Amino acid sequence: MKVAIVNDMPMAVEALRRALAFEPAHQVVWVASNGAEAVRKCAEHTPDLILMDLIMPVMDGIEATRRIMAESPCAIVIVTVDRKQNVHRVFEAMGHGALDVVDTPALGAGDAREAAAPLLRKILNISWLIGQQRPSASKTVATPLREASQRSGLVAIGSSAGGPAALEVLLKGLPRGFAASIVLVQHVDQVFAAGMAEWLASASGMPVRLAREGEPPQPGQVLLAGTNHHIRLLQNGQLAYTAEPVNEIYRPSIDVFFESVARYWTGEAVGVLLTGMGRDGAQGLKLMRQQGFLTIAQDQQSSAVYGMPKAAAAIDAAVEIRPLERIAGRLMELFAK
């Protein structure tokens, strides 16, 4: 991977260089000390991946991410030393297309390889996405076995890069007391999931919280997958977290949840696939369509990263392809009280 580092702190740059050195295939192609410099350098030499700091002089990481994704798009991972303080900034950057977030590796504390492992794992995931590759595995589509009886409707939503901002827009378009249940699967580490639920609740006005093990989806509630395990619907109508399948690149996987909805949900349901890089959710959305559920993919023009919706459109998984601002209205038509 050709990697660029955007950070105004020499110690952070050195920590990232040392972490990347554990994987000889990674090459640091340039370093920028602020967002404006990064935008210029990216236009001249676009790397495979940018490790982007959030707080910098001249231009911060949020604006730099927005500019780069508009002018010279490439994969961006936010690197921060203070997750709790910067949680809202992280979601704003992800809304502009950043793929993920990770802590700055500790320099000179404990096992250096262990400290570098989270960053290296995320880079490996992104290399699979960029190359449109997935770990080898055979995916079995099971025959639907529906026993639980859901009287209310369900909206299953999946999103990745650009997702936080897209989810804010979608949820703002729905009224409090929306008649259907909503379950969100966003590619985000569990350390940020609680903060994201709070941010979405305050930004949209909808009641958003983390999904709990063993609870069923509830009308009027927005439940967000909240761990690094996958979330799925069980035969009894309850939600559960599971480590399997271990081969999925992103945790939680949108495909895993969509497929479980297709298998077990007996009421009305809609699958919605929003902005994101890669193909996660496309196959699950297709299975939902095959089971007679309405499926919606975000259109290219309104997507920060037109990867996952494009993959869904390519395999005819989406019944409807809609601009982001028109998805909430469609859901209200379907689930009007």
Coordinates of C-alpha atoms in Angstrom, one line a residue:
M1 CA 0.0 0.0 0.0
K2 CA 1.2 3.5 -0.8
V3 CA 0.4 5.4 2.4
A4 CA 0.4 9.2 3.1
I5 CA 0.5 10.7 6.6
V6 CA -1.2 14.0 7.4
N7 CA -0.2 15.1 10.9
D8 CA 1.4 18.2 12.4
M9 CA 3.0 16.4 15.4
P10 CA 6.5 14.9 14.6
M11 CA 6.1 12.3 17.3
A12 CA 2.8 11.1 15.8
V13 CA 4.3 10.9 12.4
E14 CA 7.2 8.9 13.7
A15 CA 4.9 6.5 15.6
L16 CA 2.9 5.9 12.4
R17 CA 6.1 5.3 10.4
R18 CA 7.3 2.8 12.9
A19 CA 3.9 1.0 12.9
L20 CA 3.9 0.8 9.1
A21 CA 7.5 -0.5 9.1
F22 CA 6.2 -3.8 10.5
E23 CA 4.6 -4.5 7.2
P24 CA 7.3 -4.2 4.4
A25 CA 4.6 -4.0 1.7
H26 CA 3.5 -0.5 3.0
Q27 CA 5.4 2.5 1.7
V28 CA 5.1 6.1 3.0
V29 CA 4.9 8.2 -0.1
W30 CA 4.5 11.6 1.4
V31 CA 3.9 13.4 4.7
A32 CA 1.9 16.7 5.1
S33 CA 1.7 18.8 8.2
N34 CA -1.7 20.3 7.6
G35 CA -4.9 19.7 5.6
A36 CA -4.2 22.3 2.9
E37 CA -0.8 20.7 2.1
A38 CA -2.5 17.3 2.0
V39 CA -5.0 18.4 -0.5
R40 CA -2.2 19.8 -2.8
K41 CA -0.1 16.7 -2.4
C42 CA -3.0 14.3 -3.0
A43 CA -3.8 16.0 -6.2
E44 CA -0.2 15.6 -7.4
H45 CA 0.3 12.1 -6.1
T46 CA -2.8 10.3 -5.0
P47 CA -1.9 7.5 -2.5
D48 CA -3.8 4.3 -1.9
L49 CA -4.5 5.4 1.7
I50 CA -4.2 8.5 3.8
L51 CA -3.7 8.4 7.6
M52 CA -5.4 11.7 8.5
D53 CA -5.2 13.6 11.8
L54 CA -8.2 15.7 12.9
I55 CA -6.8 18.8 14.5
M56 CA -4.2 20.7 12.5
P57 CA -3.4 24.3 11.6
V58 CA -4.4 26.0 8.3
M59 CA -7.0 23.3 7.5
D60 CA -8.2 20.6 9.8
G61 CA -8.7 16.9 8.9
I62 CA -12.5 17.2 8.4
E63 CA -12.2 19.9 5.7
A64 CA -9.2 18.1 4.2
T65 CA -11.2 14.9 4.0
R66 CA -14.1 16.7 2.3
R67 CA -11.8 18.3 -0.2
I68 CA -9.8 15.2 -1.0
M69 CA -12.9 13.0 -1.5
A70 CA -14.3 15.7 -3.8
E71 CA -11.2 16.3 -5.8
S72 CA -8.8 13.4 -5.6
P73 CA -10.7 10.5 -3.8
C74 CA -8.8 7.8 -2.1
A75 CA -9.2 5.7 1.1
I76 CA -8.8 7.8 4.3
V77 CA -8.5 6.6 7.9
I78 CA -8.8 9.1 10.7
V79 CA -6.0 8.7 13.3
T80 CA -6.5 10.4 16.7
V81 CA -4.9 10.5 20.1
D82 CA -8.2 11.3 22.0
R83 CA -11.2 9.4 20.8
K84 CA -13.6 10.7 23.4
Q85 CA -12.9 14.4 22.9
N86 CA -13.0 14.1 19.1
V87 CA -15.9 11.7 18.7
H88 CA -18.1 14.3 16.9
R89 CA -15.3 15.3 14.7
V90 CA -14.7 11.7 13.8
F91 CA -18.3 11.2 12.7
E92 CA -18.2 14.5 10.7
A93 CA -15.1 13.3 8.8
M94 CA -16.7 9.9 8.2
G95 CA -19.7 11.8 6.8
H96 CA -17.4 13.2 4.2
G97 CA -16.1 9.8 3.2
A98 CA -13.4 8.7 5.7
L99 CA -13.6 4.9 6.0
D100 CA -12.5 4.3 9.5
V101 CA -10.8 5.6 12.7
V102 CA -8.0 4.3 14.8
D103 CA -5.9 5.4 17.8
T104 CA -2.4 6.8 17.1
P105 CA 0.0 3.9 18.0
A106 CA 1.8 4.4 21.3
L107 CA 5.5 5.3 20.7
G108 CA 8.0 3.6 23.1
A109 CA 5.4 2.0 25.4
G110 CA 5.2 -1.7 25.8
D111 CA 5.2 -4.1 22.8
A112 CA 5.5 -1.9 19.6
R113 CA 4.2 -4.6 17.3
E114 CA 1.1 -5.1 19.5
A115 CA 0.5 -1.3 19.6
A116 CA 0.7 -1.3 15.7
A117 CA -1.7 -4.2 15.3
P118 CA -5.0 -2.3 15.2
L119 CA -3.7 0.1 12.6
L120 CA -2.2 -2.7 10.4
R121 CA -5.4 -4.7 10.6
K122 CA -7.5 -1.7 9.3
I123 CA -5.0 -1.2 6.5
L124 CA -5.4 -4.9 5.6
N125 CA -9.1 -4.5 5.5
I126 CA -8.9 -1.5 3.2
S127 CA -6.4 -3.2 0.9
W128 CA -9.0 -6.0 0.4
L129 CA -11.7 -3.3 -0.3
I130 CA -9.5 -1.4 -2.8
G131 CA -8.6 -4.6 -4.6
Q132 CA -12.3 -5.8 -4.5
Q133 CA -11.0 -8.9 -2.7
R134 CA -12.3 -10.8 0.2
P135 CA -10.9 -13.6 2.3
S136 CA -11.6 -16.9 0.7
A137 CA -14.8 -18.4 1.9
S138 CA -17.9 -20.0 0.5
K139 CA -21.1 -18.3 1.3
T140 CA -24.2 -20.5 1.8
V141 CA -27.6 -19.0 1.3
A142 CA -30.0 -20.9 3.5
T143 CA -33.6 -21.6 2.8
P144 CA -35.8 -19.1 4.7
L145 CA -37.1 -20.6 8.0
R146 CA -39.6 -18.1 9.4
E147 CA -41.4 -18.9 12.6
A148 CA -41.5 -15.7 14.6
S149 CA -44.5 -13.4 13.8
Q150 CA -43.7 -9.7 13.6
R151 CA -46.7 -7.5 13.4
S152 CA -44.8 -4.2 12.8
G153 CA -42.5 -3.3 10.0
L154 CA -38.8 -3.3 10.0
V155 CA -36.3 -1.0 8.2
A156 CA -32.8 -2.5 8.0
I157 CA -30.2 0.0 7.1
G158 CA -26.5 -0.5 6.2
S159 CA -23.9 2.2 5.7
S160 CA -20.1 2.7 5.8
A161 CA -17.9 5.6 4.5
G162 CA -20.1 8.7 4.4
G163 CA -22.7 6.9 6.6
P164 CA -22.9 9.1 9.7
A165 CA -24.0 12.2 7.6
A166 CA -26.3 10.1 5.4
L167 CA -27.9 8.5 8.5
E168 CA -28.4 12.0 10.0
V169 CA -30.3 13.2 6.9
L170 CA -32.4 10.0 6.6
L171 CA -33.4 10.0 10.3
K172 CA -34.2 13.7 10.3
G173 CA -36.7 13.0 7.6
L174 CA -38.6 10.6 9.8
P175 CA -41.0 11.6 12.6
R176 CA -40.7 10.6 16.2
G177 CA -43.0 7.7 16.8
F178 CA -42.3 6.3 13.3
A179 CA -44.4 3.2 13.0
A180 CA -41.7 0.7 12.0
S181 CA -38.6 -0.6 13.8
I182 CA -35.2 0.6 12.6
V183 CA -31.9 -1.3 12.9
L184 CA -28.7 0.4 11.7
V185 CA -25.5 -1.4 10.8
Q186 CA -22.6 1.1 10.4
H187 CA -19.0 0.2 9.9
V188 CA -17.6 1.7 13.1
D189 CA -15.5 0.3 16.0
Q190 CA -17.4 -0.5 19.2
V191 CA -15.4 2.1 21.1
F192 CA -17.2 4.8 18.9
A193 CA -20.6 3.1 18.7
A194 CA -22.1 4.6 21.9
G195 CA -20.9 8.0 20.9
M196 CA -22.4 7.6 17.4
A197 CA -25.8 6.6 18.9
E198 CA -25.8 9.7 21.1
W199 CA -24.6 11.9 18.1
L200 CA -27.3 10.6 15.8
A201 CA -30.0 11.0 18.5
S202 CA -29.0 14.7 19.1
A203 CA -28.5 15.4 15.4
S204 CA -31.7 13.8 14.1
G205 CA -34.2 14.1 17.1
M206 CA -34.9 10.3 16.7
P207 CA -34.5 8.0 19.7
V208 CA -31.2 6.2 18.9
R209 CA -29.4 3.7 21.2
L210 CA -27.2 0.6 21.0
A211 CA -29.0 -2.7 20.3
R212 CA -28.9 -5.0 23.3
E213 CA -28.4 -8.8 23.1
G214 CA -31.7 -10.7 23.2
E215 CA -34.1 -7.8 22.5
P216 CA -36.5 -7.6 19.6
P217 CA -36.7 -4.5 17.3
Q218 CA -39.3 -2.1 18.6
P219 CA -41.5 0.3 16.6
G220 CA -40.3 3.9 16.9
Q221 CA -36.9 2.8 18.2
V222 CA -33.6 3.2 16.2
L223 CA -31.2 0.5 17.3
L224 CA -27.5 0.7 16.3
A225 CA -25.2 -2.4 16.1
G226 CA -22.9 -1.7 19.0
T227 CA -20.0 -4.2 19.1
N228 CA -17.3 -5.5 16.9
H229 CA -19.3 -8.7 16.5
H230 CA -22.0 -9.1 13.8
I231 CA -25.6 -8.4 14.6
R232 CA -28.3 -10.8 13.3
L233 CA -32.0 -11.5 13.7
L234 CA -32.8 -14.8 15.3
Q235 CA -35.7 -17.2 14.5
N236 CA -37.5 -16.0 17.7
G237 CA -37.4 -12.4 16.5
Q238 CA -34.7 -11.3 18.9
L239 CA -31.4 -9.6 18.0
A240 CA -28.1 -11.3 18.9
Y241 CA -24.4 -10.6 18.4
T242 CA -22.1 -13.3 17.0
A243 CA -18.4 -13.6 16.1
E244 CA -19.3 -15.8 13.1
P245 CA -18.6 -15.6 10.2
V246 CA -15.0 -14.8 11.1
N247 CA -14.0 -14.2 7.5
E248 CA -16.0 -11.0 7.0
I249 CA -13.8 -8.0 6.5
Y250 CA -15.9 -5.5 8.4
R251 CA -17.5 -6.0 11.8
P252 CA -20.3 -5.6 12.0
S253 CA -21.2 -6.9 8.6
I254 CA -24.2 -5.5 6.8
D255 CA -24.6 -8.7 4.7
V256 CA -24.9 -10.8 7.9
F257 CA -27.8 -8.7 9.2
F258 CA -29.6 -8.4 5.9
E259 CA -29.4 -12.1 5.3
S260 CA -30.8 -12.8 8.7
V261 CA -33.7 -10.5 8.1
A262 CA -34.5 -12.3 4.8
R263 CA -34.4 -15.6 6.6
Y264 CA -36.5 -14.8 9.7
W265 CA -38.5 -11.6 9.5
T266 CA -42.2 -12.4 8.8
G267 CA -43.7 -8.9 8.7
E268 CA -43.1 -6.1 6.3
A269 CA -39.5 -5.1 5.9
V270 CA -37.4 -2.7 3.8
G271 CA -33.6 -3.0 3.2
V272 CA -31.7 0.3 2.7
L273 CA -28.1 0.3 1.5
L274 CA -26.3 3.7 1.8
T275 CA -23.0 5.2 0.9
G276 CA -19.8 3.1 1.5
M277 CA -16.7 1.6 -0.1
G278 CA -16.7 -2.0 -1.1
R279 CA -19.5 -4.5 -1.5
D280 CA -20.8 -5.2 2.0
G281 CA -24.6 -5.4 2.0
A282 CA -25.1 -5.9 -1.7
Q283 CA -25.6 -9.7 -1.5
G284 CA -27.7 -9.5 1.6
L285 CA -29.9 -6.8 -0.1
K286 CA -30.4 -9.1 -3.0
L287 CA -31.5 -11.9 -0.8
M288 CA -34.0 -9.6 0.9
R289 CA -35.3 -8.7 -2.6
Q290 CA -35.6 -12.4 -3.5
Q291 CA -37.8 -12.9 -0.4
G292 CA -40.2 -10.3 -1.6
F293 CA -39.0 -7.3 0.6
L294 CA -38.6 -3.8 -0.8
T295 CA -34.9 -2.9 -1.2
I296 CA -33.5 0.6 -1.7
A297 CA -30.0 1.7 -2.7
Q298 CA -28.7 5.3 -2.4
D299 CA -28.0 6.8 -5.8
Q300 CA -24.5 7.8 -7.0
Q301 CA -25.0 11.6 -6.9
S302 CA -25.9 11.7 -3.3
S303 CA -23.4 9.1 -2.1
A304 CA -20.1 10.3 -0.5
V305 CA -18.6 7.0 -1.7
Y306 CA -20.5 5.1 -4.4
G307 CA -19.2 1.6 -3.7
M308 CA -21.8 -0.5 -1.8
P309 CA -24.9 1.0 -3.5
K310 CA -23.1 0.6 -6.9
A311 CA -22.4 -3.1 -6.1
A312 CA -26.1 -3.6 -5.2
A313 CA -27.2 -2.0 -8.4
A314 CA -24.8 -4.1 -10.4
I315 CA -26.4 -7.4 -9.2
D316 CA -29.9 -6.0 -9.4
A317 CA -30.3 -6.2 -5.6
A318 CA -32.2 -2.9 -5.3
V319 CA -35.8 -2.5 -6.3
E320 CA -35.5 1.3 -6.1
I321 CA -32.4 3.5 -6.5
R322 CA -33.1 6.9 -4.8
P323 CA -31.4 10.1 -3.8
L324 CA -30.7 10.2 -0.1
E325 CA -33.2 13.0 0.6
R326 CA -36.0 10.9 -0.9
I327 CA -35.5 7.8 1.1
A328 CA -37.2 8.9 4.3
G329 CA -40.3 10.0 2.4
R330 CA -40.6 6.6 0.8
L331 CA -40.3 4.9 4.2
M332 CA -43.1 7.1 5.5
E333 CA -45.3 6.1 2.6
L334 CA -44.7 2.5 3.3
F335 CA -45.2 2.6 7.0
A336 CA -47.8 5.2 7.5
K337 CA -50.0 4.6 10.5

